């Protein structure tokens, strides 16, 4: 990695891997690295956003998925569901503190509500392409609810 790339923040190093700039929108900036046995993403929230709102049926049987909050504030929401996407029990949410890591099993719908300025790292023990086909939509939190949920949990 060149010194110039590090200074511009076009590249971040996580777990010994270089994460390169992938894309940017009004809501977030995304960096990533994917290899034969890993996928790591860094998401920088430019405004209050929710990422996720899906669950997996297959791949987490074979690979772990971990989220780590490295900067800012975030609300983690999850809902256990059955094979047909029907909720089981009540949904759960809690504020994450810097450095907190959480792992996910299959059949758990999840979303992370990130406050502007928050940075989250997602680690997966599979290449990016492998798990993209195993995302099943489940709106645990709707975009119009993000600010309300964040403000309510933060007091």
JSON list of C-alpha atoms in Angstrom, two decimals:
[
{"chain": "A", "resi": 1, "resn": "UNK", "atom": "CA", "xyz": [0.00, 0.00, 0.00]},
{"chain": "A", "resi": 2, "resn": "UNK", "atom": "CA", "xyz": [1.45, 3.38, -0.94]},
{"chain": "A", "resi": 3, "resn": "UNK", "atom": "CA", "xyz": [1.90, 6.18, 1.58]},
{"chain": "A", "resi": 4, "resn": "UNK", "atom": "CA", "xyz": [-0.20, 8.41, -0.69]},
{"chain": "A", "resi": 5, "resn": "UNK", "atom": "CA", "xyz": [-3.14, 5.96, -0.63]},
{"chain": "A", "resi": 6, "resn": "UNK", "atom": "CA", "xyz": [-3.05, 5.77, 3.19]},
{"chain": "A", "resi": 7, "resn": "UNK", "atom": "CA", "xyz": [-3.05, 9.57, 3.51]},
{"chain": "A", "resi": 8, "resn": "UNK", "atom": "CA", "xyz": [-6.08, 9.93, 1.23]},
{"chain": "A", "resi": 9, "resn": "UNK", "atom": "CA", "xyz": [-7.93, 7.20, 3.15]},
{"chain": "A", "resi": 10, "resn": "UNK", "atom": "CA", "xyz": [-8.61, 5.31, -0.05]},
{"chain": "A", "resi": 11, "resn": "UNK", "atom": "CA", "xyz": [-7.22, 2.21, 1.66]},
{"chain": "A", "resi": 12, "resn": "UNK", "atom": "CA", "xyz": [-7.63, 0.89, 5.22]},
{"chain": "A", "resi": 13, "resn": "UNK", "atom": "CA", "xyz": [-5.85, -2.05, 6.77]},
{"chain": "A", "resi": 14, "resn": "UNK", "atom": "CA", "xyz": [-7.98, -4.48, 8.81]},
{"chain": "A", "resi": 15, "resn": "UNK", "atom": "CA", "xyz": [-6.73, -7.83, 10.13]},
{"chain": "A", "resi": 16, "resn": "UNK", "atom": "CA", "xyz": [-3.72, -7.62, 7.80]},
{"chain": "A", "resi": 17, "resn": "UNK", "atom": "CA", "xyz": [-5.85, -7.09, 4.67]},
{"chain": "A", "resi": 18, "resn": "UNK", "atom": "CA", "xyz": [-5.98, -3.89, 2.61]},
{"chain": "A", "resi": 19, "resn": "UNK", "atom": "CA", "xyz": [-9.55, -2.64, 2.20]},
{"chain": "A", "resi": 20, "resn": "UNK", "atom": "CA", "xyz": [-9.97, -0.51, -0.91]},
{"chain": "A", "resi": 21, "resn": "UNK", "atom": "CA", "xyz": [-12.58, 2.10, -1.67]},
{"chain": "A", "resi": 22, "resn": "UNK", "atom": "CA", "xyz": [-15.61, 0.47, -3.34]},
{"chain": "A", "resi": 23, "resn": "UNK", "atom": "CA", "xyz": [-18.32, 3.10, -3.54]},
{"chain": "A", "resi": 24, "resn": "UNK", "atom": "CA", "xyz": [-19.82, 6.18, -1.94]},
{"chain": "A", "resi": 25, "resn": "UNK", "atom": "CA", "xyz": [-23.37, 7.53, -1.72]},
{"chain": "A", "resi": 26, "resn": "UNK", "atom": "CA", "xyz": [-24.91, 10.43, 0.21]},
{"chain": "A", "resi": 27, "resn": "UNK", "atom": "CA", "xyz": [-25.48, 7.97, 3.08]},
{"chain": "A", "resi": 28, "resn": "UNK", "atom": "CA", "xyz": [-22.27, 5.94, 3.33]},
{"chain": "A", "resi": 29, "resn": "UNK", "atom": "CA", "xyz": [-18.77, 5.20, 2.10]},
{"chain": "A", "resi": 30, "resn": "UNK", "atom": "CA", "xyz": [-17.81, 1.54, 1.56]},
{"chain": "A", "resi": 31, "resn": "UNK", "atom": "CA", "xyz": [-14.41, -0.15, 1.55]},
{"chain": "A", "resi": 32, "resn": "UNK", "atom": "CA", "xyz": [-13.82, -3.86, 1.03]},
{"chain": "A", "resi": 33, "resn": "UNK", "atom": "CA", "xyz": [-11.52, -6.81, 0.58]},
{"chain": "A", "resi": 34, "resn": "UNK", "atom": "CA", "xyz": [-12.48, -10.29, -0.58]},
{"chain": "A", "resi": 35, "resn": "UNK", "atom": "CA", "xyz": [-10.34, -13.37, -1.03]},
{"chain": "A", "resi": 36, "resn": "UNK", "atom": "CA", "xyz": [-10.75, -17.12, -1.24]},
{"chain": "A", "resi": 37, "resn": "UNK", "atom": "CA", "xyz": [-11.57, -17.42, 2.47]},
{"chain": "A", "resi": 38, "resn": "UNK", "atom": "CA", "xyz": [-12.62, -13.99, 3.63]},
{"chain": "A", "resi": 39, "resn": "UNK", "atom": "CA", "xyz": [-14.65, -10.89, 3.01]},
{"chain": "A", "resi": 40, "resn": "UNK", "atom": "CA", "xyz": [-14.24, -7.73, 5.04]},
{"chain": "A", "resi": 41, "resn": "UNK", "atom": "CA", "xyz": [-16.23, -4.54, 4.61]},
{"chain": "A", "resi": 42, "resn": "UNK", "atom": "CA", "xyz": [-15.81, -1.16, 6.29]},
{"chain": "A", "resi": 43, "resn": "UNK", "atom": "CA", "xyz": [-18.91, 1.04, 6.25]},
{"chain": "A", "resi": 44, "resn": "UNK", "atom": "CA", "xyz": [-18.63, 4.72, 7.19]},
{"chain": "A", "resi": 45, "resn": "UNK", "atom": "CA", "xyz": [-22.01, 6.35, 7.85]},
{"chain": "A", "resi": 46, "resn": "UNK", "atom": "CA", "xyz": [-22.24, 9.85, 6.38]},
{"chain": "A", "resi": 47, "resn": "UNK", "atom": "CA", "xyz": [-25.78, 10.26, 7.73]},
{"chain": "A", "resi": 48, "resn": "UNK", "atom": "CA", "xyz": [-28.07, 8.19, 9.97]},
{"chain": "A", "resi": 49, "resn": "UNK", "atom": "CA", "xyz": [-28.67, 4.96, 8.04]},
{"chain": "A", "resi": 50, "resn": "UNK", "atom": "CA", "xyz": [-29.74, 1.34, 8.48]},
{"chain": "A", "resi": 51, "resn": "UNK", "atom": "CA", "xyz": [-27.72, -1.42, 6.87]},
{"chain": "A", "resi": 52, "resn": "UNK", "atom": "CA", "xyz": [-28.82, -5.02, 6.70]},
{"chain": "A", "resi": 53, "resn": "UNK", "atom": "CA", "xyz": [-32.56, -5.77, 6.90]},
{"chain": "A", "resi": 54, "resn": "UNK", "atom": "CA", "xyz": [-32.05, -9.35, 5.75]},
{"chain": "A", "resi": 55, "resn": "UNK", "atom": "CA", "xyz": [-31.24, -12.84, 7.02]},
{"chain": "A", "resi": 56, "resn": "UNK", "atom": "CA", "xyz": [-29.30, -15.84, 5.80]},
{"chain": "A", "resi": 57, "resn": "UNK", "atom": "CA", "xyz": [-30.52, -19.42, 5.45]},
{"chain": "A", "resi": 58, "resn": "UNK", "atom": "CA", "xyz": [-27.37, -21.29, 4.49]},
{"chain": "A", "resi": 59, "resn": "UNK", "atom": "CA", "xyz": [-23.93, -19.79, 4.59]},
{"chain": "A", "resi": 60, "resn": "UNK", "atom": "CA", "xyz": [-23.52, -19.10, 8.33]},
{"chain": "A", "resi": 61, "resn": "UNK", "atom": "CA", "xyz": [-23.67, -22.86, 8.91]},
{"chain": "A", "resi": 62, "resn": "UNK", "atom": "CA", "xyz": [-20.21, -22.90, 7.38]},
{"chain": "A", "resi": 63, "resn": "UNK", "atom": "CA", "xyz": [-18.81, -19.45, 8.05]},
{"chain": "A", "resi": 64, "resn": "UNK", "atom": "CA", "xyz": [-19.03, -16.84, 10.74]},
{"chain": "A", "resi": 65, "resn": "UNK", "atom": "CA", "xyz": [-20.26, -13.29, 10.30]},
{"chain": "A", "resi": 66, "resn": "UNK", "atom": "CA", "xyz": [-19.17, -10.68, 12.81]},
{"chain": "A", "resi": 67, "resn": "UNK", "atom": "CA", "xyz": [-19.91, -6.97, 13.07]},
{"chain": "A", "resi": 68, "resn": "UNK", "atom": "CA", "xyz": [-17.61, -4.67, 15.05]},
{"chain": "A", "resi": 69, "resn": "UNK", "atom": "CA", "xyz": [-18.34, -1.03, 15.85]},
{"chain": "A", "resi": 70, "resn": "UNK", "atom": "CA", "xyz": [-15.03, 0.85, 15.60]},
{"chain": "A", "resi": 71, "resn": "UNK", "atom": "CA", "xyz": [-16.30, 4.45, 15.80]},
{"chain": "A", "resi": 72, "resn": "UNK", "atom": "CA", "xyz": [-19.46, 6.30, 16.75]},
{"chain": "A", "resi": 73, "resn": "UNK", "atom": "CA", "xyz": [-22.83, 4.98, 17.83]},
{"chain": "A", "resi": 74, "resn": "UNK", "atom": "CA", "xyz": [-25.00, 2.21, 16.44]},
{"chain": "A", "resi": 75, "resn": "UNK", "atom": "CA", "xyz": [-28.17, 0.34, 17.29]},
{"chain": "A", "resi": 76, "resn": "UNK", "atom": "CA", "xyz": [-28.16, -3.41, 16.58]},
{"chain": "A", "resi": 77, "resn": "UNK", "atom": "CA", "xyz": [-31.59, -4.93, 15.84]},
{"chain": "A", "resi": 78, "resn": "UNK", "atom": "CA", "xyz": [-32.34, -8.60, 15.37]},
{"chain": "A", "resi": 79, "resn": "UNK", "atom": "CA", "xyz": [-35.32, -10.92, 15.03]},
{"chain": "A", "resi": 80, "resn": "UNK", "atom": "CA", "xyz": [-35.28, -14.73, 15.07]},
{"chain": "A", "resi": 81, "resn": "UNK", "atom": "CA", "xyz": [-37.38, -16.12, 12.24]},
{"chain": "A", "resi": 82, "resn": "UNK", "atom": "CA", "xyz": [-38.36, -19.53, 10.87]},
{"chain": "A", "resi": 83, "resn": "UNK", "atom": "CA", "xyz": [-37.52, -21.05, 7.47]},
{"chain": "A", "resi": 84, "resn": "UNK", "atom": "CA", "xyz": [-40.40, -19.14, 5.85]},
{"chain": "A", "resi": 85, "resn": "UNK", "atom": "CA", "xyz": [-39.43, -15.72, 7.23]},
{"chain": "A", "resi": 86, "resn": "UNK", "atom": "CA", "xyz": [-42.11, -15.68, 9.96]},
{"chain": "A", "resi": 87, "resn": "UNK", "atom": "CA", "xyz": [-41.00, -13.94, 13.19]},
{"chain": "A", "resi": 88, "resn": "UNK", "atom": "CA", "xyz": [-40.37, -16.11, 16.24]},
{"chain": "A", "resi": 89, "resn": "UNK", "atom": "CA", "xyz": [-40.76, -14.32, 19.57]},
{"chain": "A", "resi": 90, "resn": "UNK", "atom": "CA", "xyz": [-40.05, -10.63, 19.98]},
{"chain": "A", "resi": 91, "resn": "UNK", "atom": "CA", "xyz": [-37.41, -8.54, 18.25]},
{"chain": "A", "resi": 92, "resn": "UNK", "atom": "CA", "xyz": [-34.37, -7.39, 20.17]},
{"chain": "A", "resi": 93, "resn": "UNK", "atom": "CA", "xyz": [-32.35, -4.20, 19.93]},
{"chain": "A", "resi": 94, "resn": "UNK", "atom": "CA", "xyz": [-29.51, -2.64, 21.85]},
{"chain": "A", "resi": 95, "resn": "UNK", "atom": "CA", "xyz": [-26.98, 0.11, 21.53]},
{"chain": "A", "resi": 96, "resn": "UNK", "atom": "CA", "xyz": [-23.46, -1.00, 20.63]},
{"chain": "A", "resi": 97, "resn": "UNK", "atom": "CA", "xyz": [-20.41, 0.49, 22.27]},
{"chain": "A", "resi": 98, "resn": "UNK", "atom": "CA", "xyz": [-17.12, 1.13, 20.49]},
{"chain": "A", "resi": 99, "resn": "UNK", "atom": "CA", "xyz": [-15.22, -2.14, 20.16]},
{"chain": "A", "resi": 100, "resn": "UNK", "atom": "CA", "xyz": [-18.33, -4.30, 20.60]},
{"chain": "A", "resi": 101, "resn": "UNK", "atom": "CA", "xyz": [-18.51, -7.35, 18.33]},
{"chain": "A", "resi": 102, "resn": "UNK", "atom": "CA", "xyz": [-21.58, -9.45, 17.59]},
{"chain": "A", "resi": 103, "resn": "UNK", "atom": "CA", "xyz": [-21.89, -12.67, 15.59]},
{"chain": "A", "resi": 104, "resn": "UNK", "atom": "CA", "xyz": [-24.94, -13.97, 13.76]},
{"chain": "A", "resi": 105, "resn": "UNK", "atom": "CA", "xyz": [-26.34, -17.47, 13.21]},
{"chain": "A", "resi": 106, "resn": "UNK", "atom": "CA", "xyz": [-28.69, -18.43, 10.34]},
{"chain": "A", "resi": 107, "resn": "UNK", "atom": "CA", "xyz": [-32.36, -17.39, 10.52]},
{"chain": "A", "resi": 108, "resn": "UNK", "atom": "CA", "xyz": [-31.70, -14.16, 12.39]},
{"chain": "A", "resi": 109, "resn": "UNK", "atom": "CA", "xyz": [-32.88, -11.06, 10.55]},
{"chain": "A", "resi": 110, "resn": "UNK", "atom": "CA", "xyz": [-30.60, -8.17, 11.40]},
{"chain": "A", "resi": 111, "resn": "UNK", "atom": "CA", "xyz": [-30.05, -4.49, 10.83]},
{"chain": "A", "resi": 112, "resn": "UNK", "atom": "CA", "xyz": [-27.58, -1.96, 12.14]},
{"chain": "A", "resi": 113, "resn": "UNK", "atom": "CA", "xyz": [-28.75, 1.62, 12.54]},
{"chain": "A", "resi": 114, "resn": "UNK", "atom": "CA", "xyz": [-25.65, 3.77, 12.31]},
{"chain": "A", "resi": 115, "resn": "UNK", "atom": "CA", "xyz": [-25.48, 7.35, 13.50]},
{"chain": "A", "resi": 116, "resn": "UNK", "atom": "CA", "xyz": [-23.69, 9.73, 11.16]},
{"chain": "A", "resi": 117, "resn": "UNK", "atom": "CA", "xyz": [-19.96, 9.31, 11.79]},
{"chain": "A", "resi": 118, "resn": "UNK", "atom": "CA", "xyz": [-20.23, 5.66, 12.88]},
{"chain": "A", "resi": 119, "resn": "UNK", "atom": "CA", "xyz": [-17.89, 3.10, 11.35]},
{"chain": "A", "resi": 120, "resn": "UNK", "atom": "CA", "xyz": [-18.61, -0.63, 11.34]},
{"chain": "A", "resi": 121, "resn": "UNK", "atom": "CA", "xyz": [-16.45, -3.54, 10.19]},
{"chain": "A", "resi": 122, "resn": "UNK", "atom": "CA", "xyz": [-18.13, -6.71, 8.90]},
{"chain": "A", "resi": 123, "resn": "UNK", "atom": "CA", "xyz": [-16.03, -9.87, 8.76]},
{"chain": "A", "resi": 124, "resn": "UNK", "atom": "CA", "xyz": [-17.17, -13.00, 6.95]},
{"chain": "A", "resi": 125, "resn": "UNK", "atom": "CA", "xyz": [-15.21, -16.24, 6.52]},
{"chain": "A", "resi": 126, "resn": "UNK", "atom": "CA", "xyz": [-16.30, -16.61, 2.88]},
{"chain": "A", "resi": 127, "resn": "UNK", "atom": "CA", "xyz": [-15.65, -14.63, -0.30]},
{"chain": "A", "resi": 128, "resn": "UNK", "atom": "CA", "xyz": [-18.12, -11.79, -0.87]},
{"chain": "A", "resi": 129, "resn": "UNK", "atom": "CA", "xyz": [-19.81, -13.49, -3.83]},
{"chain": "A", "resi": 130, "resn": "UNK", "atom": "CA", "xyz": [-20.56, -16.66, -1.79]},
{"chain": "A", "resi": 131, "resn": "UNK", "atom": "CA", "xyz": [-22.97, -15.03, 0.64]},
{"chain": "A", "resi": 132, "resn": "UNK", "atom": "CA", "xyz": [-24.55, -12.42, -1.65]},
{"chain": "A", "resi": 133, "resn": "UNK", "atom": "CA", "xyz": [-26.90, -15.09, -3.05]},
{"chain": "A", "resi": 134, "resn": "UNK", "atom": "CA", "xyz": [-28.05, -16.01, 0.47]},
{"chain": "A", "resi": 135, "resn": "UNK", "atom": "CA", "xyz": [-29.55, -12.65, 1.49]},
{"chain": "A", "resi": 136, "resn": "UNK", "atom": "CA", "xyz": [-33.28, -12.80, 2.17]},
{"chain": "A", "resi": 137, "resn": "UNK", "atom": "CA", "xyz": [-35.04, -9.48, 2.72]},
{"chain": "A", "resi": 138, "resn": "UNK", "atom": "CA", "xyz": [-36.69, -8.88, 6.10]},
{"chain": "A", "resi": 139, "resn": "UNK", "atom": "CA", "xyz": [-37.38, -5.30, 7.17]},
{"chain": "A", "resi": 140, "resn": "UNK", "atom": "CA", "xyz": [-36.63, -5.41, 10.86]},
{"chain": "A", "resi": 141, "resn": "UNK", "atom": "CA", "xyz": [-36.42, -1.61, 10.80]},
{"chain": "A", "resi": 142, "resn": "UNK", "atom": "CA", "xyz": [-37.86, 0.66, 8.14]},
{"chain": "A", "resi": 143, "resn": "UNK", "atom": "CA", "xyz": [-35.86, 3.66, 6.86]},
{"chain": "A", "resi": 144, "resn": "UNK", "atom": "CA", "xyz": [-38.43, 6.12, 8.21]},
{"chain": "A", "resi": 145, "resn": "UNK", "atom": "CA", "xyz": [-37.98, 4.62, 11.71]},
{"chain": "A", "resi": 146, "resn": "UNK", "atom": "CA", "xyz": [-34.20, 5.02, 11.94]},
{"chain": "A", "resi": 147, "resn": "UNK", "atom": "CA", "xyz": [-34.05, 8.48, 13.56]},
{"chain": "A", "resi": 148, "resn": "UNK", "atom": "CA", "xyz": [-36.86, 7.64, 16.00]},
{"chain": "A", "resi": 149, "resn": "UNK", "atom": "CA", "xyz": [-35.18, 4.38, 17.09]},
{"chain": "A", "resi": 150, "resn": "UNK", "atom": "CA", "xyz": [-31.75, 5.96, 17.46]},
{"chain": "A", "resi": 151, "resn": "UNK", "atom": "CA", "xyz": [-33.08, 8.92, 19.44]},
{"chain": "A", "resi": 152, "resn": "UNK", "atom": "CA", "xyz": [-35.24, 6.70, 21.66]},
{"chain": "A", "resi": 153, "resn": "UNK", "atom": "CA", "xyz": [-32.35, 4.34, 22.52]},
{"chain": "A", "resi": 154, "resn": "UNK", "atom": "CA", "xyz": [-29.85, 7.15, 23.06]},
{"chain": "A", "resi": 155, "resn": "UNK", "atom": "CA", "xyz": [-32.23, 9.04, 25.32]}
]
